[in-house]
C-alpha cells in the first residue's frame, strides 16, 4: 500500500495574521498543481482563521499546534477541538517536544488529546522522539515504544485511520543537526513495528510517519525519498514561502 506523504509546516510562535496571510499568498502559487504530497500549515492560534480563509480553494490544510483534551471548560489560555473545527481547521499537532519540555505535557495528556482529536475527526499529528542522552545511552527504541504505548492507550485500529506520527528526535529540533536518513529510517522502522503491535499490521502499514528535525531544502530529498519516511514536519525552514516550497517540491 502506498502512503501519500504529508509535508507540514510548524510555525511555532511566529507570524501575525498579516504575516501568515502574506506567506500563504506567496506560497500557494509556488505549489500550485503539486499533487504528490499533502501539505499542511500549523500557524499560531491567532492566525488560524486567517490561514484557513487564505488556503480556501487550494489543497493546503490548516491546523493548530496544540489542542486541549476537554471540549470546553475552565482552562484559561487553551483551545478546544470544537473551536478548532469551528474555524474550519482540520489538523492538530499533539505532544510536540516543545510542549513536552516547556509545558509538562506527559504521555497521559498526549493520550487524552489524541482521543479527543479522533473523536472530533481532526487529523492528529502525534510527535514523539528521544532526547540526546537517550540516544547516547542506546535508549532510542525504549523511548519511542514508551511514548507510542502512552499516546495510543485505548485507541482502536478503527479509530486510528487518520493517525499521523511525527518522529522528531529532540536533539535535531531547531539545532541545525539532522538525523541521517539511515538513523531516521531505523527509528521509523521501530515506530512502525510498535504500531503493528498496538494497532495491527494493516493500520501500521497505512500510517504516515513523518520525520522532523532541521529539515531544509538541502536535505529534504535525501530524507523524504526513503521508503519508510512519509513526509516531514518542518519548523524553522517553513517560515519562508520559497524555502518551504522548495522542501515540498524537493
Ligand atoms: C519542529 O518544530 O517540529 C521542527 C522540526 O523544527 P525545526 O525544523 O526547526 O528543527
PDB file of C-alpha atoms and ligand atoms in Angstrom:
ATOM      1  CA  UNK A   1       0.000   0.000   0.000  1.00  0.00           C
ATOM      2  CA  UNK A   2       1.428   3.380  -0.895  1.00  0.00           C
ATOM      3  CA  UNK A   3       1.153   6.198   1.602  1.00  0.00           C
ATOM      4  CA  UNK A   4       0.697   9.756   0.396  1.00  0.00           C
ATOM      5  CA  UNK A   5       3.358  11.850   2.068  1.00  0.00           C
ATOM      6  CA  UNK A   6       2.485  14.856   4.202  1.00  0.00           C
ATOM      7  CA  UNK A   7       4.753  17.890   4.356  1.00  0.00           C
ATOM      8  CA  UNK A   8       3.784  20.069   7.289  1.00  0.00           C
ATOM      9  CA  UNK A   9       4.887  23.497   8.493  1.00  0.00           C
ATOM     10  CA  UNK A  10       5.089  24.159  12.219  1.00  0.00           C
ATOM     11  CA  UNK A  11       5.352  27.912  12.557  1.00  0.00           C
ATOM     12  CA  UNK A  12       5.738  27.769  16.334  1.00  0.00           C
ATOM     13  CA  UNK A  13       5.200  31.224  17.939  1.00  0.00           C
ATOM     14  CA  UNK A  14       5.935  33.193  14.772  1.00  0.00           C
ATOM     15  CA  UNK A  15       3.784  35.254  12.391  1.00  0.00           C
ATOM     16  CA  UNK A  16       0.960  37.691  12.979  1.00  0.00           C
ATOM     17  CA  UNK A  17      -2.228  37.160  10.947  1.00  0.00           C
ATOM     18  CA  UNK A  18      -0.985  39.661   8.337  1.00  0.00           C
ATOM     19  CA  UNK A  19       2.332  37.811   8.055  1.00  0.00           C
ATOM     20  CA  UNK A  20       0.545  34.471   7.846  1.00  0.00           C
ATOM     21  CA  UNK A  21      -1.676  35.789   5.041  1.00  0.00           C
ATOM     22  CA  UNK A  22       1.353  37.160   3.163  1.00  0.00           C
ATOM     23  CA  UNK A  23       3.028  33.744   3.477  1.00  0.00           C
ATOM     24  CA  UNK A  24       0.011  31.888   2.056  1.00  0.00           C
ATOM     25  CA  UNK A  25      -0.412  34.372  -0.793  1.00  0.00           C
ATOM     26  CA  UNK A  26       3.216  33.868  -1.803  1.00  0.00           C
ATOM     27  CA  UNK A  27       3.287  30.114  -1.114  1.00  0.00           C
ATOM     28  CA  UNK A  28       0.184  28.873  -2.957  1.00  0.00           C
ATOM     29  CA  UNK A  29       1.397  29.833  -6.450  1.00  0.00           C
ATOM     30  CA  UNK A  30       4.709  28.094  -5.708  1.00  0.00           C
ATOM     31  CA  UNK A  31       2.978  24.762  -5.012  1.00  0.00           C
ATOM     32  CA  UNK A  32       0.085  25.064  -7.477  1.00  0.00           C
ATOM     33  CA  UNK A  33      -0.533  21.704  -9.092  1.00  0.00           C
ATOM     34  CA  UNK A  34       1.696  19.846  -6.629  1.00  0.00           C
ATOM     35  CA  UNK A  35      -0.216  16.632  -6.033  1.00  0.00           C
ATOM     36  CA  UNK A  36       2.478  14.215  -4.933  1.00  0.00           C
ATOM     37  CA  UNK A  37       2.153  15.185  -1.253  1.00  0.00           C
ATOM     38  CA  UNK A  38      -0.409  16.535   1.151  1.00  0.00           C
ATOM     39  CA  UNK A  39       0.570  19.905   2.616  1.00  0.00           C
ATOM     40  CA  UNK A  40      -0.489  21.349   5.966  1.00  0.00           C
ATOM     41  CA  UNK A  41       0.268  24.611   7.748  1.00  0.00           C
ATOM     42  CA  UNK A  42       0.237  24.879  11.544  1.00  0.00           C
ATOM     43  CA  UNK A  43       0.091  28.585  12.455  1.00  0.00           C
ATOM     44  CA  UNK A  44      -0.380  30.009  15.931  1.00  0.00           C
ATOM     45  CA  UNK A  45      -3.925  30.175  17.244  1.00  0.00           C
ATOM     46  CA  UNK A  46      -4.386  33.878  16.420  1.00  0.00           C
ATOM     47  CA  UNK A  47      -3.550  33.260  12.751  1.00  0.00           C
ATOM     48  CA  UNK A  48      -5.532  30.050  12.311  1.00  0.00           C
ATOM     49  CA  UNK A  49      -8.760  31.587  10.950  1.00  0.00           C
ATOM     50  CA  UNK A  50      -6.740  33.798   8.590  1.00  0.00           C
ATOM     51  CA  UNK A  51      -4.828  30.798   7.251  1.00  0.00           C
ATOM     52  CA  UNK A  52      -7.994  28.699   6.865  1.00  0.00           C
ATOM     53  CA  UNK A  53      -9.524  31.511   4.826  1.00  0.00           C
ATOM     54  CA  UNK A  54      -6.368  32.111   2.782  1.00  0.00           C
ATOM     55  CA  UNK A  55      -5.918  28.436   1.763  1.00  0.00           C
ATOM     56  CA  UNK A  56      -9.574  28.011   0.717  1.00  0.00           C
ATOM     57  CA  UNK A  57      -9.798  26.600  -2.795  1.00  0.00           C
ATOM     58  CA  UNK A  58      -6.323  25.049  -2.553  1.00  0.00           C
ATOM     59  CA  UNK A  59      -5.369  21.589  -1.323  1.00  0.00           C
ATOM     60  CA  UNK A  60      -3.358  23.005   1.563  1.00  0.00           C
ATOM     61  CA  UNK A  61      -4.752  22.153   5.004  1.00  0.00           C
ATOM     62  CA  UNK A  62      -4.576  24.166   8.216  1.00  0.00           C
ATOM     63  CA  UNK A  63      -4.278  23.019  11.795  1.00  0.00           C
ATOM     64  CA  UNK A  64      -3.327  24.010  15.309  1.00  0.00           C
ATOM     65  CA  UNK A  65      -0.031  23.377  17.043  1.00  0.00           C
ATOM     66  CA  UNK A  66      -1.790  22.260  20.201  1.00  0.00           C
ATOM     67  CA  UNK A  67      -5.293  21.483  21.358  1.00  0.00           C
ATOM     68  CA  UNK A  68      -6.810  20.829  24.765  1.00  0.00           C
ATOM     69  CA  UNK A  69      -8.370  17.451  25.513  1.00  0.00           C
ATOM     70  CA  UNK A  70     -11.524  18.904  27.091  1.00  0.00           C
ATOM     71  CA  UNK A  71     -14.402  20.030  24.922  1.00  0.00           C
ATOM     72  CA  UNK A  72     -14.871  23.180  26.971  1.00  0.00           C
ATOM     73  CA  UNK A  73     -14.237  24.342  30.488  1.00  0.00           C
ATOM     74  CA  UNK A  74     -12.177  26.459  32.839  1.00  0.00           C
ATOM     75  CA  UNK A  75      -8.847  26.015  31.047  1.00  0.00           C
ATOM     76  CA  UNK A  76      -7.579  29.567  30.653  1.00  0.00           C
ATOM     77  CA  UNK A  77      -5.481  30.096  27.562  1.00  0.00           C
ATOM     78  CA  UNK A  78      -6.402  26.819  25.878  1.00  0.00           C
ATOM     79  CA  UNK A  79      -8.181  25.970  22.618  1.00  0.00           C
ATOM     80  CA  UNK A  80     -10.653  23.111  22.184  1.00  0.00           C
ATOM     81  CA  UNK A  81     -11.288  20.695  19.341  1.00  0.00           C
ATOM     82  CA  UNK A  82     -14.709  22.273  18.860  1.00  0.00           C
ATOM     83  CA  UNK A  83     -13.116  25.721  18.448  1.00  0.00           C
ATOM     84  CA  UNK A  84     -10.529  24.357  16.039  1.00  0.00           C
ATOM     85  CA  UNK A  85     -13.228  22.798  13.878  1.00  0.00           C
ATOM     86  CA  UNK A  86     -15.481  25.845  14.088  1.00  0.00           C
ATOM     87  CA  UNK A  87     -12.893  27.951  12.253  1.00  0.00           C
ATOM     88  CA  UNK A  88     -12.532  25.266   9.579  1.00  0.00           C
ATOM     89  CA  UNK A  89      -9.200  23.747  10.607  1.00  0.00           C
ATOM     90  CA  UNK A  90      -8.701  20.014  10.086  1.00  0.00           C
ATOM     91  CA  UNK A  91      -5.422  19.024  11.746  1.00  0.00           C
ATOM     92  CA  UNK A  92      -3.628  19.350  15.057  1.00  0.00           C
ATOM     93  CA  UNK A  93      -0.154  18.654  16.346  1.00  0.00           C
ATOM     94  CA  UNK A  94      -0.139  16.708  19.601  1.00  0.00           C
ATOM     95  CA  UNK A  95       2.752  16.280  22.014  1.00  0.00           C
ATOM     96  CA  UNK A  96       5.334  18.382  20.185  1.00  0.00           C
ATOM     97  CA  UNK A  97       8.617  18.152  22.108  1.00  0.00           C
ATOM     98  CA  UNK A  98       8.428  21.871  22.962  1.00  0.00           C
ATOM     99  CA  UNK A  99       5.041  21.204  24.587  1.00  0.00           C
ATOM    100  CA  UNK A 100       6.510  18.250  26.448  1.00  0.00           C
ATOM    101  CA  UNK A 101       9.584  20.233  27.509  1.00  0.00           C
ATOM    102  CA  UNK A 102       8.125  23.634  28.421  1.00  0.00           C
ATOM    103  CA  UNK A 103       4.509  22.800  29.289  1.00  0.00           C
ATOM    104  CA  UNK A 104       4.971  19.472  31.053  1.00  0.00           C
ATOM    105  CA  UNK A 105       2.915  17.571  28.515  1.00  0.00           C
ATOM    106  CA  UNK A 106       3.056  13.916  29.513  1.00  0.00           C
ATOM    107  CA  UNK A 107       2.251  10.769  27.563  1.00  0.00           C
ATOM    108  CA  UNK A 108      -1.009  10.655  29.520  1.00  0.00           C
ATOM    109  CA  UNK A 109      -2.015  14.154  28.365  1.00  0.00           C
ATOM    110  CA  UNK A 110      -0.968  13.300  24.807  1.00  0.00           C
ATOM    111  CA  UNK A 111      -3.211  10.243  25.003  1.00  0.00           C
ATOM    112  CA  UNK A 112      -6.222  12.276  26.169  1.00  0.00           C
ATOM    113  CA  UNK A 113      -5.665  14.819  23.397  1.00  0.00           C
ATOM    114  CA  UNK A 114      -5.399  12.079  20.811  1.00  0.00           C
ATOM    115  CA  UNK A 115      -8.711  10.548  21.909  1.00  0.00           C
ATOM    116  CA  UNK A 116     -10.365  13.961  21.646  1.00  0.00           C
ATOM    117  CA  UNK A 117      -8.915  14.696  18.203  1.00  0.00           C
ATOM    118  CA  UNK A 118     -10.025  11.316  16.839  1.00  0.00           C
ATOM    119  CA  UNK A 119     -13.494  11.716  18.343  1.00  0.00           C
ATOM    120  CA  UNK A 120     -13.880  15.053  16.534  1.00  0.00           C
ATOM    121  CA  UNK A 121     -12.497  13.866  13.207  1.00  0.00           C
ATOM    122  CA  UNK A 122      -9.390  16.035  13.463  1.00  0.00           C
ATOM    123  CA  UNK A 123      -6.238  14.628  11.847  1.00  0.00           C
ATOM    124  CA  UNK A 124      -3.757  14.196  14.710  1.00  0.00           C
ATOM    125  CA  UNK A 125      -0.022  14.501  14.133  1.00  0.00           C
ATOM    126  CA  UNK A 126       1.424  12.905  17.256  1.00  0.00           C
ATOM    127  CA  UNK A 127       5.043  13.900  17.867  1.00  0.00           C
ATOM    128  CA  UNK A 128       7.488  11.553  19.535  1.00  0.00           C
ATOM    129  CA  UNK A 129      11.267  11.453  19.791  1.00  0.00           C
ATOM    130  CA  UNK A 130      14.198  10.777  22.035  1.00  0.00           C
ATOM    131  CA  UNK A 131      16.478  13.214  23.861  1.00  0.00           C
ATOM    132  CA  UNK A 132      20.185  13.251  23.048  1.00  0.00           C
ATOM    133  CA  UNK A 133      21.095  11.431  26.253  1.00  0.00           C
ATOM    134  CA  UNK A 134      18.515   8.727  25.476  1.00  0.00           C
ATOM    135  CA  UNK A 135      20.159   8.155  22.110  1.00  0.00           C
ATOM    136  CA  UNK A 136      23.646   8.166  23.580  1.00  0.00           C
ATOM    137  CA  UNK A 137      22.547   5.643  26.188  1.00  0.00           C
ATOM    138  CA  UNK A 138      21.106   3.366  23.498  1.00  0.00           C
ATOM    139  CA  UNK A 139      17.554   4.020  24.688  1.00  0.00           C
ATOM    140  CA  UNK A 140      16.004   5.398  21.494  1.00  0.00           C
ATOM    141  CA  UNK A 141      13.806   2.350  20.871  1.00  0.00           C
ATOM    142  CA  UNK A 142      12.682   2.217  24.513  1.00  0.00           C
ATOM    143  CA  UNK A 143      11.653   5.875  24.452  1.00  0.00           C
ATOM    144  CA  UNK A 144       9.769   5.587  21.161  1.00  0.00           C
ATOM    145  CA  UNK A 145       7.917   2.475  22.285  1.00  0.00           C
ATOM    146  CA  UNK A 146       7.051   4.040  25.644  1.00  0.00           C
ATOM    147  CA  UNK A 147       5.772   7.240  24.003  1.00  0.00           C
ATOM    148  CA  UNK A 148       3.727   5.307  21.456  1.00  0.00           C
ATOM    149  CA  UNK A 149       2.217   2.986  24.068  1.00  0.00           C
ATOM    150  CA  UNK A 150       1.298   6.012  26.168  1.00  0.00           C
ATOM    151  CA  UNK A 151      -0.127   8.018  23.285  1.00  0.00           C
ATOM    152  CA  UNK A 152      -2.160   5.146  21.866  1.00  0.00           C
ATOM    153  CA  UNK A 153      -3.571   3.655  25.071  1.00  0.00           C
ATOM    154  CA  UNK A 154      -7.210   2.746  24.453  1.00  0.00           C
ATOM    155  CA  UNK A 155      -7.099   3.800  20.774  1.00  0.00           C
ATOM    156  CA  UNK A 156      -8.626   1.198  18.469  1.00  0.00           C
ATOM    157  CA  UNK A 157      -7.459   0.330  14.979  1.00  0.00           C
ATOM    158  CA  UNK A 158     -10.810   1.578  13.588  1.00  0.00           C
ATOM    159  CA  UNK A 159     -10.387   4.981  15.250  1.00  0.00           C
ATOM    160  CA  UNK A 160      -6.766   5.356  14.192  1.00  0.00           C
ATOM    161  CA  UNK A 161      -7.225   5.520  10.414  1.00  0.00           C
ATOM    162  CA  UNK A 162      -6.251   9.214  10.202  1.00  0.00           C
ATOM    163  CA  UNK A 163      -3.361   8.962  12.669  1.00  0.00           C
ATOM    164  CA  UNK A 164      -0.055  10.548  11.659  1.00  0.00           C
ATOM    165  CA  UNK A 165       3.119  10.108  13.698  1.00  0.00           C
ATOM    166  CA  UNK A 166       6.000  12.576  13.526  1.00  0.00           C
ATOM    167  CA  UNK A 167       9.334  11.148  14.599  1.00  0.00           C
ATOM    168  CA  UNK A 168      11.262  14.168  15.841  1.00  0.00           C
ATOM    169  CA  UNK A 169      14.493  13.437  17.693  1.00  0.00           C
ATOM    170  CA  UNK A 170      14.666  16.288  20.240  1.00  0.00           C
ATOM    171  CA  UNK A 171      18.355  16.863  19.588  1.00  0.00           C
ATOM    172  CA  UNK A 172      17.568  17.690  15.955  1.00  0.00           C
ATOM    173  CA  UNK A 173      14.787  20.218  16.544  1.00  0.00           C
ATOM    174  CA  UNK A 174      15.870  23.784  15.883  1.00  0.00           C
ATOM    175  CA  UNK A 175      19.532  22.816  16.260  1.00  0.00           C
ATOM    176  CA  UNK A 176      20.587  22.510  12.630  1.00  0.00           C
ATOM    177  CA  UNK A 177      21.563  18.878  13.373  1.00  0.00           C
ATOM    178  CA  UNK A 178      19.593  16.473  11.240  1.00  0.00           C
ATOM    179  CA  UNK A 179      19.263  12.730  11.704  1.00  0.00           C
ATOM    180  CA  UNK A 180      20.883  10.936   8.789  1.00  0.00           C
ATOM    181  CA  UNK A 181      18.410   9.151   6.531  1.00  0.00           C
ATOM    182  CA  UNK A 182      19.724   5.868   7.984  1.00  0.00           C
ATOM    183  CA  UNK A 183      19.044   6.993  11.563  1.00  0.00           C
ATOM    184  CA  UNK A 184      15.586   8.227  10.624  1.00  0.00           C
ATOM    185  CA  UNK A 185      14.750   5.019   8.744  1.00  0.00           C
ATOM    186  CA  UNK A 186      15.847   2.904  11.721  1.00  0.00           C
ATOM    187  CA  UNK A 187      13.666   4.932  14.072  1.00  0.00           C
ATOM    188  CA  UNK A 188      10.702   4.809  11.691  1.00  0.00           C
ATOM    189  CA  UNK A 189      11.016   1.038  11.466  1.00  0.00           C
ATOM    190  CA  UNK A 190      10.835   0.840  15.263  1.00  0.00           C
ATOM    191  CA  UNK A 191       7.774   3.082  15.237  1.00  0.00           C
ATOM    192  CA  UNK A 192       6.045   1.050  12.526  1.00  0.00           C
ATOM    193  CA  UNK A 193       6.754  -2.230  14.298  1.00  0.00           C
ATOM    194  CA  UNK A 194       5.250  -0.857  17.501  1.00  0.00           C
ATOM    195  CA  UNK A 195       2.239   0.495  15.601  1.00  0.00           C
ATOM    196  CA  UNK A 196       1.726  -3.034  14.270  1.00  0.00           C
ATOM    197  CA  UNK A 197       1.961  -4.370  17.791  1.00  0.00           C
ATOM    198  CA  UNK A 198      -0.567  -1.857  19.130  1.00  0.00           C
ATOM    199  CA  UNK A 199      -2.960  -1.370  16.222  1.00  0.00           C
ATOM    200  CA  UNK A 200      -2.338  -4.286  13.855  1.00  0.00           C
ATOM    201  CA  UNK A 201      -0.330  -4.718  10.682  1.00  0.00           C
ATOM    202  CA  UNK A 202      -2.850  -3.060   8.385  1.00  0.00           C
ATOM    203  CA  UNK A 203      -3.031   0.216  10.319  1.00  0.00           C
ATOM    204  CA  UNK A 204       0.746   0.190  10.783  1.00  0.00           C
ATOM    205  CA  UNK A 205       1.248  -0.123   7.045  1.00  0.00           C
ATOM    206  CA  UNK A 206      -1.171   2.708   6.287  1.00  0.00           C
ATOM    207  CA  UNK A 207       0.008   5.165   8.956  1.00  0.00           C
ATOM    208  CA  UNK A 208       2.172   8.032   7.807  1.00  0.00           C
ATOM    209  CA  UNK A 209       5.348   8.542   9.801  1.00  0.00           C
ATOM    210  CA  UNK A 210       6.925  11.946   9.197  1.00  0.00           C
ATOM    211  CA  UNK A 211      10.469  12.926  10.037  1.00  0.00           C
ATOM    212  CA  UNK A 212      11.084  16.245  11.786  1.00  0.00           C
ATOM    213  CA  UNK A 213      14.260  17.936  12.952  1.00  0.00           C
ATOM    214  CA  UNK A 214      16.137  20.599  10.982  1.00  0.00           C
ATOM    215  CA  UNK A 215      14.656  19.623   7.623  1.00  0.00           C
ATOM    216  CA  UNK A 216      15.774  22.156   4.986  1.00  0.00           C
ATOM    217  CA  UNK A 217      15.658  22.414   1.199  1.00  0.00           C
ATOM    218  CA  UNK A 218      19.167  20.898   1.099  1.00  0.00           C
ATOM    219  CA  UNK A 219      18.343  17.689   2.985  1.00  0.00           C
ATOM    220  CA  UNK A 220      14.630  17.170   2.273  1.00  0.00           C
ATOM    221  CA  UNK A 221      15.170  14.947  -0.737  1.00  0.00           C
ATOM    222  CA  UNK A 222      17.591  12.540   0.944  1.00  0.00           C
ATOM    223  CA  UNK A 223      15.194  12.093   3.845  1.00  0.00           C
ATOM    224  CA  UNK A 224      11.862  12.051   2.051  1.00  0.00           C
ATOM    225  CA  UNK A 225      12.983   9.706  -0.734  1.00  0.00           C
ATOM    226  CA  UNK A 226      13.341   6.924   1.809  1.00  0.00           C
ATOM    227  CA  UNK A 227      10.518   4.407   1.581  1.00  0.00           C
ATOM    228  CA  UNK A 228       9.985   4.477   5.364  1.00  0.00           C
ATOM    229  CA  UNK A 229       9.737   8.285   5.566  1.00  0.00           C
ATOM    230  CA  UNK A 230       6.295   9.584   4.673  1.00  0.00           C
ATOM    231  CA  UNK A 231       6.983  13.291   4.670  1.00  0.00           C
ATOM    232  CA  UNK A 232       8.317  15.921   7.008  1.00  0.00           C
ATOM    233  CA  UNK A 233       7.348  18.214   9.858  1.00  0.00           C
ATOM    234  CA  UNK A 234       9.313  21.408   9.340  1.00  0.00           C
ATOM    235  CA  UNK A 235       9.898  24.226  11.809  1.00  0.00           C
ATOM    236  CA  UNK A 236      12.410  26.959  11.023  1.00  0.00           C
ATOM    237  CA  UNK A 237      12.686  26.281   7.305  1.00  0.00           C
ATOM    238  CA  UNK A 238       8.906  26.514   6.885  1.00  0.00           C
ATOM    239  CA  UNK A 239       8.742  30.186   7.808  1.00  0.00           C
ATOM    240  CA  UNK A 240       9.639  31.478   4.344  1.00  0.00           C
ATOM    241  CA  UNK A 241       7.419  30.583   1.388  1.00  0.00           C
ATOM    242  CA  UNK A 242      10.279  29.841  -1.013  1.00  0.00           C
ATOM    243  CA  UNK A 243      12.131  27.687   1.494  1.00  0.00           C
ATOM    244  CA  UNK A 244       9.048  25.668   2.443  1.00  0.00           C
ATOM    245  CA  UNK A 245       8.001  25.334  -1.211  1.00  0.00           C
ATOM    246  CA  UNK A 246      11.484  24.032  -2.043  1.00  0.00           C
ATOM    247  CA  UNK A 247      11.080  21.394   0.674  1.00  0.00           C
ATOM    248  CA  UNK A 248       7.627  20.418  -0.587  1.00  0.00           C
ATOM    249  CA  UNK A 249       8.940  20.100  -4.138  1.00  0.00           C
ATOM    250  CA  UNK A 250      12.338  18.536  -3.277  1.00  0.00           C
TER     251      UNK A 250
HETATM  252  C1  LIG B   1       9.541  21.334  14.640  1.00  0.00           C
HETATM  253  O1  LIG B   1       9.265  22.389  15.172  1.00  0.00           O
HETATM  254  O2  LIG B   1       8.746  20.388  14.672  1.00  0.00           O
HETATM  255  C2  LIG B   1      10.833  21.200  13.971  1.00  0.00           C
HETATM  256  C3  LIG B   1      11.148  20.053  13.432  1.00  0.00           C
HETATM  257  O3  LIG B   1      11.636  22.314  13.956  1.00  0.00           O
HETATM  258  P1  LIG B   1      12.953  22.541  13.042  1.00  0.00           P
HETATM  259  O4  LIG B   1      12.595  22.111  11.644  1.00  0.00           O
HETATM  260  O5  LIG B   1      13.244  23.992  13.152  1.00  0.00           O
HETATM  261  O6  LIG B   1      14.022  21.673  13.615  1.00  0.00           O
END
